[in-house]
GROMACS .gro file of N, CA, C and O in nm:
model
  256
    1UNK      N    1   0.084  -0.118   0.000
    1UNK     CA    2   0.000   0.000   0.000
    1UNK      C    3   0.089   0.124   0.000
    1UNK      O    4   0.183   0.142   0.078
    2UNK      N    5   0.051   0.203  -0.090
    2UNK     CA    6   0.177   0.346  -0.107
    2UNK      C    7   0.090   0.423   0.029
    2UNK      O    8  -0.004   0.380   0.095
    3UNK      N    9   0.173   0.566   0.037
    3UNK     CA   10   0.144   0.616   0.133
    3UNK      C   11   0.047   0.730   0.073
    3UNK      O   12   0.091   0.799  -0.018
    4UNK      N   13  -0.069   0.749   0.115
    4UNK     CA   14  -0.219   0.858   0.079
    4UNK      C   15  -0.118   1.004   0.133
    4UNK      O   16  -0.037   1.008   0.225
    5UNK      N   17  -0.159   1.112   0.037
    5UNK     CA   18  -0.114   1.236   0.019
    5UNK      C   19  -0.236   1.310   0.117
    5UNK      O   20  -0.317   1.389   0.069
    6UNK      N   21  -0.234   1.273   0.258
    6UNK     CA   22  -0.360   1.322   0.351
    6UNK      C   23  -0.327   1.482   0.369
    6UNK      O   24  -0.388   1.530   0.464
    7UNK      N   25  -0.242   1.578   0.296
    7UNK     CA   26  -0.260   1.715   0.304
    7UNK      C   27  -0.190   1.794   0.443
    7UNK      O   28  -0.163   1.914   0.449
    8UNK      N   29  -0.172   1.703   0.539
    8UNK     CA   30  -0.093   1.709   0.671
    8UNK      C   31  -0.227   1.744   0.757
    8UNK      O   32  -0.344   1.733   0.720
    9UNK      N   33  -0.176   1.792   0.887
    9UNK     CA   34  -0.309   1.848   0.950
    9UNK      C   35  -0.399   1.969   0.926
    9UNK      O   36  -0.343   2.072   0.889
   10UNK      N   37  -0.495   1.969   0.937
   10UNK     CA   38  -0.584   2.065   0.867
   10UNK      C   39  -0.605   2.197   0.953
   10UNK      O   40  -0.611   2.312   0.910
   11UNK      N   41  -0.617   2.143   1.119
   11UNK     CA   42  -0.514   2.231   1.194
   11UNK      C   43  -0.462   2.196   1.303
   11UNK      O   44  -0.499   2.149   1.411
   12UNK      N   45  -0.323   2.246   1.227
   12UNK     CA   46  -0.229   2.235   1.353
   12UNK      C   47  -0.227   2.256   1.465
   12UNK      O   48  -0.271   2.356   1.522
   13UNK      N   49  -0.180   2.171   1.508
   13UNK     CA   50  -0.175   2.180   1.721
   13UNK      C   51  -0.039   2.137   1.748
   13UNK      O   52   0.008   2.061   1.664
   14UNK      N   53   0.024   2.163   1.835
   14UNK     CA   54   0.105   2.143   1.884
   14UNK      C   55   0.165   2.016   2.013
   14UNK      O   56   0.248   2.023   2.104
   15UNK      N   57   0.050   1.876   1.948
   15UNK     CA   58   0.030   1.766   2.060
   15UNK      C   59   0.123   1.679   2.013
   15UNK      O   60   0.063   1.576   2.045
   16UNK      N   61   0.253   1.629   1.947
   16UNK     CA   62   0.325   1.548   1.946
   16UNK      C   63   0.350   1.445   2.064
   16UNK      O   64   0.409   1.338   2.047
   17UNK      N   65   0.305   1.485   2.172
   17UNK     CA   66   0.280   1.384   2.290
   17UNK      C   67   0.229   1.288   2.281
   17UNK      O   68   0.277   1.176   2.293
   18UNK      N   69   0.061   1.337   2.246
   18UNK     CA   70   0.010   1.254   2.279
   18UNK      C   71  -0.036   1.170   2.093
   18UNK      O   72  -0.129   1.091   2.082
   19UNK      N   73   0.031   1.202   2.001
   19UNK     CA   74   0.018   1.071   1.896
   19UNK      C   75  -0.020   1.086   1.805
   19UNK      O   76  -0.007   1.009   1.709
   20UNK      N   77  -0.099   1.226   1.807
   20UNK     CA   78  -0.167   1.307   1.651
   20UNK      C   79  -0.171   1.454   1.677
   20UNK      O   80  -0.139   1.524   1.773
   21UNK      N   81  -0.216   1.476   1.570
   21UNK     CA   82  -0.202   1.666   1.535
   21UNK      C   83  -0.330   1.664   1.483
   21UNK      O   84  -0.350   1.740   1.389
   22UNK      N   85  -0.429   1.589   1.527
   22UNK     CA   86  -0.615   1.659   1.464
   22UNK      C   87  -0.633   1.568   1.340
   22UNK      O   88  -0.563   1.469   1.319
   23UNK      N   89  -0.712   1.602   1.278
   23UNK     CA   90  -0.755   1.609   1.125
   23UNK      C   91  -0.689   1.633   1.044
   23UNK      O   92  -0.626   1.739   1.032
   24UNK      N   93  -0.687   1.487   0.926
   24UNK     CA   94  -0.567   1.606   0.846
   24UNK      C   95  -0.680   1.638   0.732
   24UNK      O   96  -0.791   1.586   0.722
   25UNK      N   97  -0.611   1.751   0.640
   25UNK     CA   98  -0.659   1.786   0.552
   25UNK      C   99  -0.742   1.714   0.465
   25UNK      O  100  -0.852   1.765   0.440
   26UNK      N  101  -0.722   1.636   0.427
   26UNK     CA  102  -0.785   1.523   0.333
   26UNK      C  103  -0.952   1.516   0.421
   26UNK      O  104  -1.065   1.553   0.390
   27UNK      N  105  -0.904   1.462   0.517
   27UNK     CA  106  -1.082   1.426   0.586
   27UNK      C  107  -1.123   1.538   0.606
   27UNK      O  108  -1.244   1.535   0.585
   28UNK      N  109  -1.087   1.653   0.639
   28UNK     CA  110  -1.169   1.781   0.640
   28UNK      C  111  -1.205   1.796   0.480
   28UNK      O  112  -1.326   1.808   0.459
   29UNK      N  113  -1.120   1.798   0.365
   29UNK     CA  114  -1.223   1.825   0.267
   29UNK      C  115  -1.327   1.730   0.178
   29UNK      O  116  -1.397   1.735   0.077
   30UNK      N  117  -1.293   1.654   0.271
   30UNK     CA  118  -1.414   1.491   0.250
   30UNK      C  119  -1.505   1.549   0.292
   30UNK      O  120  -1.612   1.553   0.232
   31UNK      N  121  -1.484   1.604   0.403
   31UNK     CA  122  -1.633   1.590   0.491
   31UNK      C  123  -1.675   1.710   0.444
   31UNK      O  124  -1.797   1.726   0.443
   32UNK      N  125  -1.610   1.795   0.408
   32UNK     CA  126  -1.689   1.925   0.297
   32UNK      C  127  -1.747   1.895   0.213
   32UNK      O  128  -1.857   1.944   0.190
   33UNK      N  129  -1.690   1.798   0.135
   33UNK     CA  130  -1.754   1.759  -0.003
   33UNK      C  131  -1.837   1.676   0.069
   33UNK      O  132  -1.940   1.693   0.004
   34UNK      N  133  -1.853   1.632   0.118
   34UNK     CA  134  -2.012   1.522   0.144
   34UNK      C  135  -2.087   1.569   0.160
   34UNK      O  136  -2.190   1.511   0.124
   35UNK      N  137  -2.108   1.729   0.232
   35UNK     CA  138  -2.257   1.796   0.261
   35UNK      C  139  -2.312   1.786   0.097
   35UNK      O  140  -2.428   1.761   0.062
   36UNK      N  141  -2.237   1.804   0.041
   36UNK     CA  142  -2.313   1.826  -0.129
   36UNK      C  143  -2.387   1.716  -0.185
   36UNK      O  144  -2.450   1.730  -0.290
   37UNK      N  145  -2.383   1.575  -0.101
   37UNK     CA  146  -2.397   1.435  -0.139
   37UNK      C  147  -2.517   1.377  -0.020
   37UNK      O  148  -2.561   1.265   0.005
   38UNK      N  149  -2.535   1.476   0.021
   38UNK     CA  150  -2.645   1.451   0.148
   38UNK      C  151  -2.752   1.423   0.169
   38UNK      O  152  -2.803   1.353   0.255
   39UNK      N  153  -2.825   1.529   0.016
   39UNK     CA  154  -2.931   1.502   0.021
   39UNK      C  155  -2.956   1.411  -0.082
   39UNK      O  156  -3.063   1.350  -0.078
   40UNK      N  157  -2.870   1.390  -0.184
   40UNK     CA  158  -2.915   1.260  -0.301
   40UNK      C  159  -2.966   1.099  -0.219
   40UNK      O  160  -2.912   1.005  -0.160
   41UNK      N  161  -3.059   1.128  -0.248
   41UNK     CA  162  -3.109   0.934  -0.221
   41UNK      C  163  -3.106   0.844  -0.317
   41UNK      O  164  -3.164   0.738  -0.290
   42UNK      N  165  -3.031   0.859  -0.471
   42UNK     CA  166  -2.993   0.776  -0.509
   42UNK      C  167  -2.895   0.718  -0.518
   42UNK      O  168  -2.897   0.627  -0.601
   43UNK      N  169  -2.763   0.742  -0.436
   43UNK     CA  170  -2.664   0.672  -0.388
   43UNK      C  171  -2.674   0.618  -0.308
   43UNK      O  172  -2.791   0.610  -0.270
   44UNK      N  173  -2.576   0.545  -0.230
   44UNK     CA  174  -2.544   0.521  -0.072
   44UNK      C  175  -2.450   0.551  -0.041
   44UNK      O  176  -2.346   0.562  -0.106
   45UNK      N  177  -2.478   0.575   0.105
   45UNK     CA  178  -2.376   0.630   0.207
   45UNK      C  179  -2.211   0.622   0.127
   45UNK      O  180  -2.124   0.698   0.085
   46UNK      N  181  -2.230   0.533   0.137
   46UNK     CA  182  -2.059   0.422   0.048
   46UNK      C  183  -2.054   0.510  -0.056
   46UNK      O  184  -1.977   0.604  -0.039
   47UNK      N  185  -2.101   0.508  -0.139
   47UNK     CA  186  -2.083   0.581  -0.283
   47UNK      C  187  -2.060   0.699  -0.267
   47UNK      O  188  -1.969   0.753  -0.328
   48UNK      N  189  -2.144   0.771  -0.174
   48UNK     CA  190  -2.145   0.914  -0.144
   48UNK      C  191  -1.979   0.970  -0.063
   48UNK      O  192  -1.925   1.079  -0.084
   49UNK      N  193  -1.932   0.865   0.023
   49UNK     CA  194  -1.843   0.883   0.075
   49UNK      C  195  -1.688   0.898  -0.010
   49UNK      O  196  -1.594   0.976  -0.013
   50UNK      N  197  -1.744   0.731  -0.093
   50UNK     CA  198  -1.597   0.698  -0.191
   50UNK      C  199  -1.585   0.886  -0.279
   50UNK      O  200  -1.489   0.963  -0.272
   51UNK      N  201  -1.694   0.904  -0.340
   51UNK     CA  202  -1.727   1.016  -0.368
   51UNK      C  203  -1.631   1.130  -0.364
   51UNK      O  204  -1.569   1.192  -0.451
   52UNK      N  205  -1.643   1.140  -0.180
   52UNK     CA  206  -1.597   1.236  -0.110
   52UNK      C  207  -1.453   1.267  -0.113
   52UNK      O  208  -1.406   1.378  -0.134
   53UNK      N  209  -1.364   1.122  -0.080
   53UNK     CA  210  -1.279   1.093  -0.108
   53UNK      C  211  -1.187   1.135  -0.223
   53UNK      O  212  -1.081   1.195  -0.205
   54UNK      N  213  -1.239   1.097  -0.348
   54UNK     CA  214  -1.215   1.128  -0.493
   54UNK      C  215  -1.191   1.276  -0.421
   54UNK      O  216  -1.087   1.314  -0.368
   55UNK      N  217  -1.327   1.356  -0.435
   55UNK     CA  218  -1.308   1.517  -0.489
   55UNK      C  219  -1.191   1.541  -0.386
   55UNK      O  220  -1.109   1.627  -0.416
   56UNK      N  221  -1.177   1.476  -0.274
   56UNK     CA  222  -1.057   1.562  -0.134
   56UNK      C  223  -0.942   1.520  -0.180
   56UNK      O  224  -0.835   1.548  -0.126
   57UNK      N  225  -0.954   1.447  -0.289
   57UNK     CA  226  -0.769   1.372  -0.349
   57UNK      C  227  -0.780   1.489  -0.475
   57UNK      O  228  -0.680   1.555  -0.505
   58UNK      N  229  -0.862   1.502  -0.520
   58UNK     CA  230  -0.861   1.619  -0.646
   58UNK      C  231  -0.837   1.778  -0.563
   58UNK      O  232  -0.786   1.882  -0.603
   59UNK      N  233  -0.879   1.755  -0.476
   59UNK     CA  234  -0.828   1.874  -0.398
   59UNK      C  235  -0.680   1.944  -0.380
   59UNK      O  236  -0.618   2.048  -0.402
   60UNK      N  237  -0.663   1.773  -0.306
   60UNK     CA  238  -0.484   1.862  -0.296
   60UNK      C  239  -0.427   1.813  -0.383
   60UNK      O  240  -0.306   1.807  -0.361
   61UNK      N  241  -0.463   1.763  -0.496
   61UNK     CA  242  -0.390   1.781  -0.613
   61UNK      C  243  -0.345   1.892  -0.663
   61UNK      O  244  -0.230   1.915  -0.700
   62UNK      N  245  -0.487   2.000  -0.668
   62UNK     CA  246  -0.464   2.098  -0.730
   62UNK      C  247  -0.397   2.212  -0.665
   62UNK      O  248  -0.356   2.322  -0.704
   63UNK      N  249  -0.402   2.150  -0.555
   63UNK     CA  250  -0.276   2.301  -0.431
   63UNK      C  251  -0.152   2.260  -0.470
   63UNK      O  252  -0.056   2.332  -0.442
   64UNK      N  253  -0.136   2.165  -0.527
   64UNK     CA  254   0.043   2.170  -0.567
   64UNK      C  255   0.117   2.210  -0.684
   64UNK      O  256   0.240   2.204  -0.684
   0.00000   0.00000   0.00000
């Protein structure tokens, strides 16, 4: 499995202690893009999510 381009943290904190730094970027703009997929009832959840996924990888594609 290669390593996912998760955008780093979405925001930074300063917890190296305790094992993470939050959210990274990637799932914050998943979960942006899913409000848009919310109300369709002809998907499912799954579809709507894989979905989400896609557009948050097209995301930080395009920041680089």
């Amino acid at each position: 499995m290669n390593a996912q381009d998760n955008g780093g943290p979405a925001f930074p904190r300063d917890h190296a202690s305790d094992g993470h730094n939050g959210m990274t970027l990637r799932d914050y703009f998943a979960a942006k893009a899913m409000q848009a997929f919310l109300p369709n009832t002809e998907t499912t959840y799954k579809q709507d999510a894989e979905c989400s996924y896609r557009m948050a990888d097209a995301m930080l594609e395009a920041r680089k």
